[in-house]
Amino acid sequence: MKNVQIGGTSWKVSNVALGIMRMGTLAVTKAIDALEAAHDAGINFIDSADIYGNDPQLGRGSSEIHFGEALKKSSLTRDDFYIQSKGGLFANADNKITRYDSSKKHLIAAVDGILQRMGIDYLDSFLIHRPDPLMELAEIAEAFDQLQASGKVRHFGVSNFNPQQIALLQVATNQRLLIDQVQFGLKHTGMIDFGLHTNMTDDAAINHDGGLLEYTRRKQMTIQTWSPFQYGTFAGTFINNDQFPELNAMLETLAQKYKVSKNAIAVAWILRHPAHMQVLLGTMTPAHIIDSAKGSDITLTSQEWYDLYLAAGNDLP
């Protein structure tokens, strides 16, 4: 498993991480299996959010409760993982987001809740989950200062922020924002399409994110990619999906060449980009975790990277 330096710092972690969004409904024994499979594959980074999991009995945050129980009962310890979580979202019983909250009071309470549910003393990183139009910069700055001074959070970042939102927040905070977590993968390539289609008038030329990829590279922020195997936004996986025969044929060709799974090739495609991204895996199936993580050790050729990009339905001007 290869490493990535988070935010251009000396903080090195596995370039493939395990996201525990789906851990909230797992039996503890299954959660243990997922954690131990990730560890065996060389993954040492866990990503969560206070809103993950909505167990009928435990409610919101059940993924973190199950994670904490699994970690305690497994052969692993807190020192085996870097642990990250996010806060700032509220949702109803139907999983519809009802509001964002980036107030000092909420951010501090969110971290306290995360630590309690996970049964740990600190987070290696804490991200604001989505940009809040009502965010008060001074309050966020105070929250970050208090959380860091108390030892509850070591590093900070954001999720789903555009460059101007990052720059605005960074002006107020004493801590460098090291991370932006966004969706990216073979069927969600807008950050690349926009740059390739500069000075053109087709749909791919539309700037949806403000030049986020170029901005984060200049600022040495790490992009963490969520839903790397999804098409659309939570529409489903493109792996072995009959809607994408050309892409799956190319994935299969390269999977056979490198003797790995299609998932591993999709991971390798993301990691081949010189932005040094980190891929977040969402599966809780041990075999899939291990298979996908093998993409960390594969370096696709330039032509293979472009072949996959084209097979995904993109074009080159």
PDB file of C-alpha atoms in Angstrom, residues 76-193:
ATOM      1  CA  LEU A  76      -6.790  -3.767  16.468  1.00  0.00           C
ATOM      2  CA  THR A  77      -6.221  -0.628  18.518  1.00  0.00           C
ATOM      3  CA  ARG A  78      -6.699   3.125  18.131  1.00  0.00           C
ATOM      4  CA  ASP A  79      -3.052   3.399  17.093  1.00  0.00           C
ATOM      5  CA  ASP A  80      -3.662   1.215  14.031  1.00  0.00           C
ATOM      6  CA  PHE A  81      -5.737   3.906  12.322  1.00  0.00           C
ATOM      7  CA  TYR A  82      -5.856   7.591  11.558  1.00  0.00           C
ATOM      8  CA  ILE A  83      -9.479   8.527  12.186  1.00  0.00           C
ATOM      9  CA  GLN A  84     -11.373  11.325  10.466  1.00  0.00           C
ATOM     10  CA  SER A  85     -14.955  12.461  10.784  1.00  0.00           C
ATOM     11  CA  LYS A  86     -17.174  15.253   9.509  1.00  0.00           C
ATOM     12  CA  GLY A  87     -19.913  17.407  10.973  1.00  0.00           C
ATOM     13  CA  GLY A  88     -22.412  20.102  10.084  1.00  0.00           C
ATOM     14  CA  LEU A  89     -25.381  18.274   8.486  1.00  0.00           C
ATOM     15  CA  PHE A  90     -28.868  17.547   9.780  1.00  0.00           C
ATOM     16  CA  ALA A  91     -31.255  15.104   8.109  1.00  0.00           C
ATOM     17  CA  ASN A  92     -34.754  13.760   8.712  1.00  0.00           C
ATOM     18  CA  ALA A  93     -35.831  10.122   8.995  1.00  0.00           C
ATOM     19  CA  ASP A  94     -36.013   9.861   5.186  1.00  0.00           C
ATOM     20  CA  ASN A  95     -32.343  10.897   4.872  1.00  0.00           C
ATOM     21  CA  LYS A  96     -33.270  14.245   3.371  1.00  0.00           C
ATOM     22  CA  ILE A  97     -30.916  17.030   4.438  1.00  0.00           C
ATOM     23  CA  THR A  98     -32.874  19.664   6.362  1.00  0.00           C
ATOM     24  CA  ARG A  99     -30.139  22.190   7.212  1.00  0.00           C
ATOM     25  CA  TYR A 100     -26.433  22.849   7.663  1.00  0.00           C
ATOM     26  CA  ASP A 101     -24.903  24.170  10.884  1.00  0.00           C
ATOM     27  CA  SER A 102     -21.349  25.480  11.147  1.00  0.00           C
ATOM     28  CA  SER A 103     -21.836  27.413  14.377  1.00  0.00           C
ATOM     29  CA  LYS A 104     -19.170  27.188  17.074  1.00  0.00           C
ATOM     30  CA  LYS A 105     -21.617  25.548  19.465  1.00  0.00           C
ATOM     31  CA  HIS A 106     -22.584  22.862  16.994  1.00  0.00           C
ATOM     32  CA  LEU A 107     -19.091  22.064  15.708  1.00  0.00           C
ATOM     33  CA  ILE A 108     -17.766  21.568  19.245  1.00  0.00           C
ATOM     34  CA  ALA A 109     -20.796  19.476  20.209  1.00  0.00           C
ATOM     35  CA  ALA A 110     -20.434  17.454  16.998  1.00  0.00           C
ATOM     36  CA  VAL A 111     -16.839  16.520  17.785  1.00  0.00           C
ATOM     37  CA  ASP A 112     -17.737  15.610  21.377  1.00  0.00           C
ATOM     38  CA  GLY A 113     -20.491  13.348  20.072  1.00  0.00           C
ATOM     39  CA  ILE A 114     -18.195  11.709  17.537  1.00  0.00           C
ATOM     40  CA  LEU A 115     -15.534  10.966  20.143  1.00  0.00           C
ATOM     41  CA  GLN A 116     -18.113   9.533  22.542  1.00  0.00           C
ATOM     42  CA  ARG A 117     -19.696   7.288  19.920  1.00  0.00           C
ATOM     43  CA  MET A 118     -16.344   6.007  18.668  1.00  0.00           C
ATOM     44  CA  GLY A 119     -14.894   5.612  22.149  1.00  0.00           C
ATOM     45  CA  ILE A 120     -11.741   7.563  21.305  1.00  0.00           C
ATOM     46  CA  ASP A 121     -10.002  10.635  22.735  1.00  0.00           C
ATOM     47  CA  TYR A 122      -9.202  12.601  19.582  1.00  0.00           C
ATOM     48  CA  LEU A 123      -9.696  12.839  15.820  1.00  0.00           C
ATOM     49  CA  ASP A 124      -6.762  13.025  13.464  1.00  0.00           C
ATOM     50  CA  SER A 125      -8.858  15.249  11.218  1.00  0.00           C
ATOM     51  CA  PHE A 126     -12.259  16.889  11.295  1.00  0.00           C
ATOM     52  CA  LEU A 127     -14.023  18.282   8.210  1.00  0.00           C
ATOM     53  CA  ILE A 128     -16.955  20.632   7.791  1.00  0.00           C
ATOM     54  CA  HIS A 129     -19.249  18.383   5.800  1.00  0.00           C
ATOM     55  CA  ARG A 130     -20.795  20.897   3.410  1.00  0.00           C
ATOM     56  CA  PRO A 131     -20.531  24.686   2.909  1.00  0.00           C
ATOM     57  CA  ASP A 132     -23.085  26.501   5.041  1.00  0.00           C
ATOM     58  CA  PRO A 133     -24.372  29.746   3.464  1.00  0.00           C
ATOM     59  CA  LEU A 134     -24.903  31.039   7.014  1.00  0.00           C
ATOM     60  CA  MET A 135     -21.412  30.211   8.269  1.00  0.00           C
ATOM     61  CA  GLU A 136     -19.882  32.823  10.524  1.00  0.00           C
ATOM     62  CA  LEU A 137     -16.137  32.751   9.913  1.00  0.00           C
ATOM     63  CA  ALA A 138     -15.215  33.987  13.380  1.00  0.00           C
ATOM     64  CA  GLU A 139     -17.265  31.227  15.015  1.00  0.00           C
ATOM     65  CA  ILE A 140     -15.614  28.508  12.939  1.00  0.00           C
ATOM     66  CA  ALA A 141     -12.191  29.929  13.733  1.00  0.00           C
ATOM     67  CA  GLU A 142     -12.978  29.904  17.451  1.00  0.00           C
ATOM     68  CA  ALA A 143     -14.283  26.352  17.245  1.00  0.00           C
ATOM     69  CA  PHE A 144     -11.173  25.128  15.437  1.00  0.00           C
ATOM     70  CA  ASP A 145      -8.893  26.873  17.957  1.00  0.00           C
ATOM     71  CA  GLN A 146     -10.757  25.363  20.898  1.00  0.00           C
ATOM     72  CA  LEU A 147     -10.875  21.881  19.415  1.00  0.00           C
ATOM     73  CA  GLN A 148      -7.162  21.926  18.629  1.00  0.00           C
ATOM     74  CA  ALA A 149      -6.133  23.433  21.971  1.00  0.00           C
ATOM     75  CA  SER A 150      -8.128  20.779  23.826  1.00  0.00           C
ATOM     76  CA  GLY A 151      -6.385  18.016  21.877  1.00  0.00           C
ATOM     77  CA  LYS A 152      -9.666  16.737  20.459  1.00  0.00           C
ATOM     78  CA  VAL A 153      -8.756  17.453  16.798  1.00  0.00           C
ATOM     79  CA  ARG A 154      -5.303  17.502  15.225  1.00  0.00           C
ATOM     80  CA  HIS A 155      -6.033  18.638  11.654  1.00  0.00           C
ATOM     81  CA  PHE A 156      -8.891  20.312   9.787  1.00  0.00           C
ATOM     82  CA  GLY A 157     -10.411  20.396   6.344  1.00  0.00           C
ATOM     83  CA  VAL A 158     -13.653  20.644   4.398  1.00  0.00           C
ATOM     84  CA  SER A 159     -15.900  18.504   2.245  1.00  0.00           C
ATOM     85  CA  ASN A 160     -17.654  19.535  -0.976  1.00  0.00           C
ATOM     86  CA  PHE A 161     -16.334  23.119  -0.860  1.00  0.00           C
ATOM     87  CA  ASN A 162     -15.426  25.094  -3.976  1.00  0.00           C
ATOM     88  CA  PRO A 163     -12.221  27.198  -4.199  1.00  0.00           C
ATOM     89  CA  GLN A 164     -13.811  30.489  -3.188  1.00  0.00           C
ATOM     90  CA  GLN A 165     -15.468  28.893  -0.170  1.00  0.00           C
ATOM     91  CA  ILE A 166     -12.166  27.331   0.876  1.00  0.00           C
ATOM     92  CA  ALA A 167     -10.291  30.607   0.422  1.00  0.00           C
ATOM     93  CA  LEU A 168     -12.931  32.509   2.393  1.00  0.00           C
ATOM     94  CA  LEU A 169     -12.729  30.095   5.329  1.00  0.00           C
ATOM     95  CA  GLN A 170      -8.941  29.907   5.207  1.00  0.00           C
ATOM     96  CA  VAL A 171      -8.681  33.673   5.690  1.00  0.00           C
ATOM     97  CA  ALA A 172     -10.334  33.285   9.100  1.00  0.00           C
ATOM     98  CA  THR A 173      -8.739  30.117  10.474  1.00  0.00           C
ATOM     99  CA  ASN A 174      -5.349  29.736  12.115  1.00  0.00           C
ATOM    100  CA  GLN A 175      -5.092  26.141  10.965  1.00  0.00           C
ATOM    101  CA  ARG A 176      -4.335  25.221   7.343  1.00  0.00           C
ATOM    102  CA  LEU A 177      -7.228  23.472   5.644  1.00  0.00           C
ATOM    103  CA  LEU A 178      -5.537  20.277   4.473  1.00  0.00           C
ATOM    104  CA  ILE A 179      -8.370  18.349   2.827  1.00  0.00           C
ATOM    105  CA  ASP A 180     -11.342  18.772   0.495  1.00  0.00           C
ATOM    106  CA  GLN A 181     -13.512  15.698   0.087  1.00  0.00           C
ATOM    107  CA  VAL A 182     -15.463  15.511  -3.193  1.00  0.00           C
ATOM    108  CA  GLN A 183     -16.908  12.934  -5.551  1.00  0.00           C
ATOM    109  CA  PHE A 184     -14.531  11.810  -8.290  1.00  0.00           C
ATOM    110  CA  GLY A 185     -14.052   8.700 -10.384  1.00  0.00           C
ATOM    111  CA  LEU A 186     -14.275   7.332 -13.904  1.00  0.00           C
ATOM    112  CA  LYS A 187     -17.946   8.321 -14.236  1.00  0.00           C
ATOM    113  CA  HIS A 188     -17.656  11.588 -12.349  1.00  0.00           C
ATOM    114  CA  THR A 189     -14.867  13.438 -14.127  1.00  0.00           C
ATOM    115  CA  GLY A 190     -16.074  17.040 -14.197  1.00  0.00           C
ATOM    116  CA  MET A 191     -12.924  18.405 -12.559  1.00  0.00           C
ATOM    117  CA  ILE A 192     -10.885  17.054 -15.490  1.00  0.00           C
ATOM    118  CA  ASP A 193     -13.422  17.669 -18.276  1.00  0.00           C
TER     119      ASP A 193
END
